[in-house]
Short mmCIF file of C-alpha atoms and ligand atoms in Angstrom, two decimals:
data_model
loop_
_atom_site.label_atom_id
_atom_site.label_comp_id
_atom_site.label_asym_id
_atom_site.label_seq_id
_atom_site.Cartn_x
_atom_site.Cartn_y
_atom_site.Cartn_z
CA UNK A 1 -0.64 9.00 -24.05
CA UNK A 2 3.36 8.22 -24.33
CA UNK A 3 5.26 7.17 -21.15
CA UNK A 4 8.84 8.94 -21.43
CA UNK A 5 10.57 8.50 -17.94
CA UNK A 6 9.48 6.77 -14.73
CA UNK A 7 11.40 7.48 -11.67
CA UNK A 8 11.03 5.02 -8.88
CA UNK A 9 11.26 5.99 -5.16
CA UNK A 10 11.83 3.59 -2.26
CA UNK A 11 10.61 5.55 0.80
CA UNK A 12 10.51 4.54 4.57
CA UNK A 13 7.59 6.20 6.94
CA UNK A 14 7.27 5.68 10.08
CA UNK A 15 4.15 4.76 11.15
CA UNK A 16 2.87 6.71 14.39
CA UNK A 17 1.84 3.61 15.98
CA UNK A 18 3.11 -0.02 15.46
CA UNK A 19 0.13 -1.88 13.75
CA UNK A 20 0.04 -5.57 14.45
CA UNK A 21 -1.96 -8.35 13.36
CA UNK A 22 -2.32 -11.91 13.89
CA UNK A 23 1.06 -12.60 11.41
CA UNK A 24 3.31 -9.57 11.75
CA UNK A 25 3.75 -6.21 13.26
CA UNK A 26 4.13 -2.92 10.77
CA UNK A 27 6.38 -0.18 12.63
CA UNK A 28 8.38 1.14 9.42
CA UNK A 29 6.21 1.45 6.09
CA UNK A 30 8.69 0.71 3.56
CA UNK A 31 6.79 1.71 0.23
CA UNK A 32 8.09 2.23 -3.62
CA UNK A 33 6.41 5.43 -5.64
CA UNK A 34 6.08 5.51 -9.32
CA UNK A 35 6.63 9.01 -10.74
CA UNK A 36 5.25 8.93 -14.34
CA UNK A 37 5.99 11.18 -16.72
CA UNK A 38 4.42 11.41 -20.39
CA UNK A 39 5.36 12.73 -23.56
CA UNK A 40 2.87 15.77 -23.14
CA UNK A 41 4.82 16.64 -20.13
CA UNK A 42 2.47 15.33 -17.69
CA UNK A 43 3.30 13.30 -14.06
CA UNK A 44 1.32 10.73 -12.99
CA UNK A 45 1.63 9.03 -9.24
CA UNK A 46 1.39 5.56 -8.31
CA UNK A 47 2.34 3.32 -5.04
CA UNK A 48 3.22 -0.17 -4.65
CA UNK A 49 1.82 -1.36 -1.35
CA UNK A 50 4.03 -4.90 -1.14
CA UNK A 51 5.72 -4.84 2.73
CA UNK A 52 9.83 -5.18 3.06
CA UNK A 53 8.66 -8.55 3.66
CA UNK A 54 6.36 -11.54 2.33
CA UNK A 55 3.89 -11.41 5.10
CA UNK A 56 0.70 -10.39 2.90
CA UNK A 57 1.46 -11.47 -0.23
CA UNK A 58 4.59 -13.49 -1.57
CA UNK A 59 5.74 -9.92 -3.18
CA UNK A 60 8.09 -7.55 -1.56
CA UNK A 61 9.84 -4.17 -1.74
CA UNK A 62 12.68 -5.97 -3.45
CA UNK A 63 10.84 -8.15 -5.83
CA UNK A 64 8.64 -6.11 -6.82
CA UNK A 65 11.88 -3.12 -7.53
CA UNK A 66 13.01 -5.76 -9.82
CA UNK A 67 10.02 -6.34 -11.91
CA UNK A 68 9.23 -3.24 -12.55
CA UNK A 69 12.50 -2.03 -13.44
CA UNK A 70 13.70 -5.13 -15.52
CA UNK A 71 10.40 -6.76 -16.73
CA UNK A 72 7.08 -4.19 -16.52
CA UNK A 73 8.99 -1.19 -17.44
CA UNK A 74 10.25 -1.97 -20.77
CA UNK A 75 6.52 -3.23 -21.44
CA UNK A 76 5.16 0.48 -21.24
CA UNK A 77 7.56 1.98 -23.62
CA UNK A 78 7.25 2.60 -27.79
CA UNK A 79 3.24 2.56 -26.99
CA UNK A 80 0.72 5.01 -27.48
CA UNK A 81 -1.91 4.05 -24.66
CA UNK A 82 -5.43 4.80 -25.86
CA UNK A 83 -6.53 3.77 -21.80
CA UNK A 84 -4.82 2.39 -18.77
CA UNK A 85 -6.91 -0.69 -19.45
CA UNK A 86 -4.25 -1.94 -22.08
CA UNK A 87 -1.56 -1.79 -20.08
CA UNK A 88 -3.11 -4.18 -17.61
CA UNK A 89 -3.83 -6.63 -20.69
CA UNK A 90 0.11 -6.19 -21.88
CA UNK A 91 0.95 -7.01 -18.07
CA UNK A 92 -1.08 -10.11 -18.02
CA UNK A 93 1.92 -11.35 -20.06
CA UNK A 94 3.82 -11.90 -16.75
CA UNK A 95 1.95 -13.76 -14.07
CA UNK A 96 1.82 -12.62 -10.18
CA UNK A 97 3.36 -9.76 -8.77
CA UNK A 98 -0.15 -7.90 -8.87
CA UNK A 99 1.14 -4.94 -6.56
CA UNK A 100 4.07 -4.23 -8.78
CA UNK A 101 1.77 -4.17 -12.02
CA UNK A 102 -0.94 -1.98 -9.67
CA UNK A 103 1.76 0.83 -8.95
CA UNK A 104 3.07 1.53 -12.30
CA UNK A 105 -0.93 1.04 -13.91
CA UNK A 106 -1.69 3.29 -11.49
CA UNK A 107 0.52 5.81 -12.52
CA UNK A 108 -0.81 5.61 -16.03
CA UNK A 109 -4.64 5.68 -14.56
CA UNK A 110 -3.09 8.89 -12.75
CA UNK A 111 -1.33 10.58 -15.85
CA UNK A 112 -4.20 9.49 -18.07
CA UNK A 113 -6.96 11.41 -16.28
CA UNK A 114 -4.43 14.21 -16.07
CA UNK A 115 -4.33 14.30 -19.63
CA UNK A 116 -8.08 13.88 -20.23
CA UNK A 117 -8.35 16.85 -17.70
CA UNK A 118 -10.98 14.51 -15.83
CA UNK A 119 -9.96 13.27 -12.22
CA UNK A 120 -9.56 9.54 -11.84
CA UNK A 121 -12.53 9.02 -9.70
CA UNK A 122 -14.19 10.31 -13.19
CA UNK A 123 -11.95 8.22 -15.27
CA UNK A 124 -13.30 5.21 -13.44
CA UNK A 125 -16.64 5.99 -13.95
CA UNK A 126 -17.05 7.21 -10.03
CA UNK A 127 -20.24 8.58 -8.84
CA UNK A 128 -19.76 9.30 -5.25
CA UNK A 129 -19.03 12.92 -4.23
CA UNK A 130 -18.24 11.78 -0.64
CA UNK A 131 -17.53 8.14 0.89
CA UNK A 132 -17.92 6.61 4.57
CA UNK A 133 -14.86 6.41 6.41
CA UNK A 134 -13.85 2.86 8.22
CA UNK A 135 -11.12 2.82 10.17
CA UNK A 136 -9.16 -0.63 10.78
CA UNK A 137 -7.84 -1.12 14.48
CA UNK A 138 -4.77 -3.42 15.35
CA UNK A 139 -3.98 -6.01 18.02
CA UNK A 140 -3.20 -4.73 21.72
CA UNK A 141 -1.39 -5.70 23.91
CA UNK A 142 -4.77 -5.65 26.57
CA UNK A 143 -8.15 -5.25 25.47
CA UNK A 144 -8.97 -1.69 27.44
CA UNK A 145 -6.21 -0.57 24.97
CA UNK A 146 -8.25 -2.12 22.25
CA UNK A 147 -11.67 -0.09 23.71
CA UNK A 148 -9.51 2.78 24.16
CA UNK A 149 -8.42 2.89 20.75
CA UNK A 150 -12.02 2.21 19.30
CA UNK A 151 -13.57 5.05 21.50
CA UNK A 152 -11.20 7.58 19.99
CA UNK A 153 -11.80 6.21 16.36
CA UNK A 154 -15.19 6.80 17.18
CA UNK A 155 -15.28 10.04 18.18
CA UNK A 156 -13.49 10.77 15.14
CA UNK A 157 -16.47 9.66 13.40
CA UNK A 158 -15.52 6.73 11.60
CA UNK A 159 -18.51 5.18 10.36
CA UNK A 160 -17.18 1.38 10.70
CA UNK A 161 -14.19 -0.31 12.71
CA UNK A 162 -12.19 -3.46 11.67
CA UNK A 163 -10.29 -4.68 14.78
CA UNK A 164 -7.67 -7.39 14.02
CA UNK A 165 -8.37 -11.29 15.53
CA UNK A 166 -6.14 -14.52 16.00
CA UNK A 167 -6.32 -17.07 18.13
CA UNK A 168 -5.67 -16.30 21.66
CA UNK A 169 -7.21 -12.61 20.64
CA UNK A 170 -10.57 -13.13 19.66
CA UNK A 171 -14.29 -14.39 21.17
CA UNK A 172 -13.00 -12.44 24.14
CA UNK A 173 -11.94 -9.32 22.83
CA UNK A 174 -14.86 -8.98 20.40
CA UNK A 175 -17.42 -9.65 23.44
CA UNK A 176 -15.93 -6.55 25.42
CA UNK A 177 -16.51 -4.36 22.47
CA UNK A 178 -19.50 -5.63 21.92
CA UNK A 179 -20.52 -4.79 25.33
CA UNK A 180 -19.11 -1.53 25.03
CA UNK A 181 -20.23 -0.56 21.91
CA UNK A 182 -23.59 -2.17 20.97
CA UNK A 183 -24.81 -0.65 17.86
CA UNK A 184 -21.31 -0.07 16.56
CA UNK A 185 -20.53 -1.32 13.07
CA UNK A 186 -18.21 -3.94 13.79
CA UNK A 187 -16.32 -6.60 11.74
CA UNK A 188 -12.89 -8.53 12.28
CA UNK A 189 -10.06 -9.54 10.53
CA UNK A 190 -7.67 -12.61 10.93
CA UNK A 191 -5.43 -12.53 8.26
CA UNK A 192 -5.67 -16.69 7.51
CA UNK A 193 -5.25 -17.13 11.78
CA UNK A 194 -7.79 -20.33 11.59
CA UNK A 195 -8.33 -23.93 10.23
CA UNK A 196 -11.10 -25.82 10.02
CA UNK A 197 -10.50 -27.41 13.21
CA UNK A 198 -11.57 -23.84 14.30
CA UNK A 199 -14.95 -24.13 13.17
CA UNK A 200 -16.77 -24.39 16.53
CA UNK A 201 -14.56 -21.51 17.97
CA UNK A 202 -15.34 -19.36 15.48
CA UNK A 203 -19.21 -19.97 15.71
CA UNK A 204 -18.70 -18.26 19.11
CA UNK A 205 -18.60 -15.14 17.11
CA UNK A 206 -22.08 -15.25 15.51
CA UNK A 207 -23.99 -13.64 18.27
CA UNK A 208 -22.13 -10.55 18.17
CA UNK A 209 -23.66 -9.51 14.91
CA UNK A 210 -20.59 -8.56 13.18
CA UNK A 211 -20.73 -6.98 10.17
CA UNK A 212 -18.31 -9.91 8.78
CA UNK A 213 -15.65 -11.79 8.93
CA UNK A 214 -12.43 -11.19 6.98
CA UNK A 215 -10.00 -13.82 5.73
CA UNK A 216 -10.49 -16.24 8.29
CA UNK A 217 -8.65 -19.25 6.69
CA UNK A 218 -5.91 -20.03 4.35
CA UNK A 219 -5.43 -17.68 1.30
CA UNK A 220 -5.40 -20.72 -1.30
CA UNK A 221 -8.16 -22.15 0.12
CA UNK A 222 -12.11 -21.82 -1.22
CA UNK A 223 -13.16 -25.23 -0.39
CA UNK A 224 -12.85 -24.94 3.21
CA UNK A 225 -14.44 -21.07 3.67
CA UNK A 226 -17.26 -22.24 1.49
CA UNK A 227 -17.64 -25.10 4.53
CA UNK A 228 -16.95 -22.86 6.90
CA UNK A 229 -19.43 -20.19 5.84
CA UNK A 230 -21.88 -23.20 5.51
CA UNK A 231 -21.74 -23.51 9.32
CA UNK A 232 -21.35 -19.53 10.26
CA UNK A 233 -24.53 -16.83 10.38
CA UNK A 234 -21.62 -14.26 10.26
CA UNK A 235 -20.86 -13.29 6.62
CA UNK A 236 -17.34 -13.95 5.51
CA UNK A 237 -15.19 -11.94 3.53
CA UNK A 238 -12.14 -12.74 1.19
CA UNK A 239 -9.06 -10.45 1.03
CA UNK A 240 -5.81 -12.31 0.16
CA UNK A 241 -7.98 -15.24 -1.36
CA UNK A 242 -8.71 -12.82 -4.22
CA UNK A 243 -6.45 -12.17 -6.56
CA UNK A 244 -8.56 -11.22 -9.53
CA UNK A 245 -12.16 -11.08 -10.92
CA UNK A 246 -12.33 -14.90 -12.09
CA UNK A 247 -11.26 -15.50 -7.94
CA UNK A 248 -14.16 -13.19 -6.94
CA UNK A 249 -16.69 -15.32 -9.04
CA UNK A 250 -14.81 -18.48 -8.24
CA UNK A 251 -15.51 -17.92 -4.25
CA UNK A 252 -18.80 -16.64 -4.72
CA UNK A 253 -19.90 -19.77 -6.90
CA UNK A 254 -18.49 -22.06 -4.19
CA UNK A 255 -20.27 -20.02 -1.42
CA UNK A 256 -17.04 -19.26 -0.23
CA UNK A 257 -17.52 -15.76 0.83
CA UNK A 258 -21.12 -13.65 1.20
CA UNK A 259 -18.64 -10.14 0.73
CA UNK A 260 -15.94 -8.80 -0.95
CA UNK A 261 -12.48 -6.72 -0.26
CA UNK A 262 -10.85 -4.94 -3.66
CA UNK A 263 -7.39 -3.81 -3.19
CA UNK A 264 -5.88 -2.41 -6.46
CA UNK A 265 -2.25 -4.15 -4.93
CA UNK A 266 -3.40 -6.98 -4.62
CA UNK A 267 -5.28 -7.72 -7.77
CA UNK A 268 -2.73 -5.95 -9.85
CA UNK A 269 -4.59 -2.62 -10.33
CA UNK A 270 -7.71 -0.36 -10.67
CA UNK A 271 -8.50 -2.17 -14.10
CA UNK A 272 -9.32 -5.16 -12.38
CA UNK A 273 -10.28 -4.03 -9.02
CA UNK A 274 -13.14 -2.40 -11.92
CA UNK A 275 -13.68 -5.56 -13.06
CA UNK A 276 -14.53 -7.18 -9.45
CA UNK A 277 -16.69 -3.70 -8.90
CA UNK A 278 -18.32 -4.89 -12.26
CA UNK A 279 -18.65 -8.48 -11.51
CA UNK A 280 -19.99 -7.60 -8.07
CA UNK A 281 -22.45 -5.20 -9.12
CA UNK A 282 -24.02 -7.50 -10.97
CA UNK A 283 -24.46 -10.51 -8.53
CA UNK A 284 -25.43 -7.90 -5.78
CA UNK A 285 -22.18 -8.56 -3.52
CA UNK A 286 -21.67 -6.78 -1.02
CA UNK A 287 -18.52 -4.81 -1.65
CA UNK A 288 -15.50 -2.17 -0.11
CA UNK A 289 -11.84 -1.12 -0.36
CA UNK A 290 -9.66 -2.43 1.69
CA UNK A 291 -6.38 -0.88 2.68
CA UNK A 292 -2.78 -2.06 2.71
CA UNK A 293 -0.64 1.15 5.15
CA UNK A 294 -0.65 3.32 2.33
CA UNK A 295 0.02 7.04 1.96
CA UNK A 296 -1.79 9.33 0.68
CA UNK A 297 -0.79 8.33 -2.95
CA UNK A 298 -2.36 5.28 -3.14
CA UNK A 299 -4.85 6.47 -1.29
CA UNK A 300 -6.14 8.85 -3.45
CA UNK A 301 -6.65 6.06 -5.89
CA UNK A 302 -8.39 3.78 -3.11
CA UNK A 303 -10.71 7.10 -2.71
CA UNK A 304 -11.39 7.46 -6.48
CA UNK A 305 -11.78 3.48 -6.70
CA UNK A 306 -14.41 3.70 -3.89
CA UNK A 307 -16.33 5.94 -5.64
CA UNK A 308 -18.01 3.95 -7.71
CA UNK A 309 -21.27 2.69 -7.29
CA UNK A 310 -20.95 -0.70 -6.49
CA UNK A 311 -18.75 -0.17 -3.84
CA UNK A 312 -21.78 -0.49 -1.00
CA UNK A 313 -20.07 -1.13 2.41
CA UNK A 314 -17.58 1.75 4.41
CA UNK A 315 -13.89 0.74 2.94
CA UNK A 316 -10.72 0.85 5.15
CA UNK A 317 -10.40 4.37 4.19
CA UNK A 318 -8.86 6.68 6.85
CA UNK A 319 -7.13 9.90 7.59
CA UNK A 320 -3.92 10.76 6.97
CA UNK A 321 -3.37 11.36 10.17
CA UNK A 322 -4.80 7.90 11.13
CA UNK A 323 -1.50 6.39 10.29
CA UNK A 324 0.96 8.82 9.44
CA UNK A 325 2.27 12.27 11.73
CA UNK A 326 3.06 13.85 7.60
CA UNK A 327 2.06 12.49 4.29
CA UNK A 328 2.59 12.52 1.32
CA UNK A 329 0.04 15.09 -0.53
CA UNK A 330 -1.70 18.12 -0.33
CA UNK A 331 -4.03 18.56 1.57
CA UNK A 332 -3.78 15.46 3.57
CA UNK A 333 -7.42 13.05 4.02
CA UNK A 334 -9.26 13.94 6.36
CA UNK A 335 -12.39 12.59 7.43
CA UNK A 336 -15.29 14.61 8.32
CA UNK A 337 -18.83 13.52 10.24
CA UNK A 338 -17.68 10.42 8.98
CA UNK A 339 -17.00 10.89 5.22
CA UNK A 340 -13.82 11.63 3.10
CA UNK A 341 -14.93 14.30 0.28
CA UNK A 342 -13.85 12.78 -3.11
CA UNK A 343 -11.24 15.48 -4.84
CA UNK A 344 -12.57 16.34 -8.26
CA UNK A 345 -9.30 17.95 -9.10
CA UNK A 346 -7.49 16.38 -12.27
CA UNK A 347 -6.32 12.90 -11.47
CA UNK A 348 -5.50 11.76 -7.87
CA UNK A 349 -6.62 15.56 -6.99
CA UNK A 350 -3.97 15.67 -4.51
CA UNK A 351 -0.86 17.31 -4.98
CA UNK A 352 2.48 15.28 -3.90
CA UNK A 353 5.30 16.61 -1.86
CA UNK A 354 7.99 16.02 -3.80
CA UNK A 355 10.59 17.37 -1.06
CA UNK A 356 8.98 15.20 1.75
CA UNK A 357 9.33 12.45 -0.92
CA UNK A 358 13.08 12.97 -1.38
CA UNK A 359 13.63 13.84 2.71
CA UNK A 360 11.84 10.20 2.95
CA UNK A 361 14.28 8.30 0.03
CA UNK A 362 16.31 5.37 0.46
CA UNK A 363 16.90 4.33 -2.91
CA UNK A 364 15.94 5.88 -6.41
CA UNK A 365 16.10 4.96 -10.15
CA UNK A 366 15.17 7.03 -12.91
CA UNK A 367 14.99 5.83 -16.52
CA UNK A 368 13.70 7.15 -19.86
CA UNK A 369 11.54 4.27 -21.28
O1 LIG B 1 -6.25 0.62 7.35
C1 LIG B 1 -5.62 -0.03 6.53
O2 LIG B 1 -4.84 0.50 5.72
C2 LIG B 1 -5.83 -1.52 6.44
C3 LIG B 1 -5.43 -2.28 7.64
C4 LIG B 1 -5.39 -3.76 7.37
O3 LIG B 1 -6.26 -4.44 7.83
C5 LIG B 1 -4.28 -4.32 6.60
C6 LIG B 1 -3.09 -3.61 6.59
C7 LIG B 1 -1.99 -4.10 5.94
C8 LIG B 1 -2.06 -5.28 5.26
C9 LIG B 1 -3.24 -6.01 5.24
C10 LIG B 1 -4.37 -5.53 5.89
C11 LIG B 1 -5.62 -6.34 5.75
O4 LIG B 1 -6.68 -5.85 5.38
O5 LIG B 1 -5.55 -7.54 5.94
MG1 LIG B 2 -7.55 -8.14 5.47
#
């Protein structure tokens, strides 16, 4: 396939409810789409998930506008792409800014399945027909908000709930749902919240039986989760300490981590998050998708991504209606007895709304390539 013209589209959603966590709170989704279009008059869809600011990651709305117009762009033109796995090699040319190289791959993984007739779960070798549905829940203000929210989720039938931790917000919060909820599939997230000097705080967490616990230290830092999973019974899993598959095998050598999150942003697409899958597999991690606030676009690829076989644990893989009053595609996710049916329409399988898309613009470049 031939990449002619990519139009880029800064959007702004609202989200229906703020989401906060233990470093920022999310009320405006500020999001750039990549509108592909090929040679063979095809259009393929992808979504860079940075936020307006460097919470997450060090990339934002802004940098990552400026590498793919003035550095990743010009890579993907005068090429014939035999598979979306070559444009990930060209990109590994230019170091970082993983969720600007994921949204443009993506569109290629998009149009290329679209080409091939195929949808991208198939493309990526997806075996799944449905997946379990996890639904991620963030801070509150009290904790009967926090039960509140969970109960609804719930009876929704989410199959698994993420609740967001810090200090201040955790052994406490945790042991009311807990109480509430016995049996419920339960894990927590702290975005980096802890040190070291943590470590007998956070072993007030291992009698809850959570599922795990996500990202509880720095993002640059192995040594210390490997110690601090050393002194834990609850599993640990790495999000923003994973930034491609040689991280994944780095952390599990150490004994860093005992599971693993893939998002395509933030190892700089569904080539390597296929790679961790791979790597994973193999080793007999435990594995899921996480989520970054999407819509629908690059959810669609999280969807096909989490069909593959390796992916063993309930992702954080909602409804579109979880986050967002419209989105972007047709028809929206929805989640039913706990399971989102994979589309096995060509590509994403989910048709975008272009005229939502424009209603939602705040800036827009289109270039021939
Ligand atoms: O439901 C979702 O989309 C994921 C919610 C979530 O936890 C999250 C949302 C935005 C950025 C980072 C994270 C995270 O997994 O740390
Ligand atoms: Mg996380």
């Amino acid at each position: 396939m031939k990449a002619e013209r990519i139009r880029l589209h800064h959007i702004r959603m609202q989200l229906k409810q703020p989401f906060a966590n233990s470093l920022t709170t999310v009320t405006d989704r500020d999001l750039i789409l990549v509108e592909l279009l090929t040679a063979a008059g095809v259009t393929g869809w992808g979504e860079c998930v940075a936020f307006d600011t460097p919470w997450y990651t060090e990339e934002t709305v802004g940098t990552a506008w400026h590498m793919m117009e003035d550095v990743l762009m010009p890579l993907l033109s005068d090429t014939l792409w035999d598979h979306p796995d070559q444009v990930s090699e060209r990109f590994d040319a230019v170091r970082g800014n993983r969720m600007a190289k994921a949204a443009l791959e993506g569109a290629v993984w998009d149009a290329y399945a679209k080409e091939q007739d195929i949808s991208l779960a198939q493309a990526l070798g997806g075996e799944r027909e449905r997946i379990p549905a996890g639904v991620a829940v963030g801070t509150n203000a009290s904790v009967d908000e926090m039960l509140r929210q969970i109960e609804e989720r719930v009876a929704e039938g989410y199959r698994r709930v993420k609740v967001k931790v810090g200090p201040g917000a955790d052994v406490d919060v945790i042991a009311a749902i807990r109480e509430r909820f016995p049996a419920l599939p339960l894990m927590a997230d702290a975005n980096s919240a802890y040190t070291l000097e943590d470590i007998h705080h956070l072993k007030q967490l291992d009698p809850f039986e959570l599922m795990m616990l996500e990202q509880p230290l720095a993002a640059d830092d192995l040594v210390d989760h490997a110690r601090l999973q050393q002194a834990l019974s609850t599993p640990i899993c790495l999000d923003e300490s994973l930034l491609s598959r040689e991280d994944a095998r780095r952390a599990w050598e150490l004994g860093s981590c005992r599971v693993v999150n893939v998002k395509p942003g933030r190892v700089g697409g569904l080539s390597e998050a296929r790679r961790i899958h791979d790597f994973c597999g193999t080793r007999g991690i435990p594995l899921w998708v996480g989520g970054m606030l999407e819509s629908g676009i690059a959810r669609a690829h999280n969807i096909a991504l989490a069909s593959l076989p390796h992916f063993t644990l309930p992702g954080d893989l909602s409804a579109s209606a979880r986050y967002w009053y419209q989105d972007l595609i047709h028809p929206e996710v929805t989640v039913r007895e706990g399971f989102i049916t994979v589309p096995n329409g060509p590509g994403i399988g989910f048709e975008v709304d272009v005229e939502r898309v424009n209603h939602l613009r705040v800036r827009r470049s289109d270039r021939m390539l």
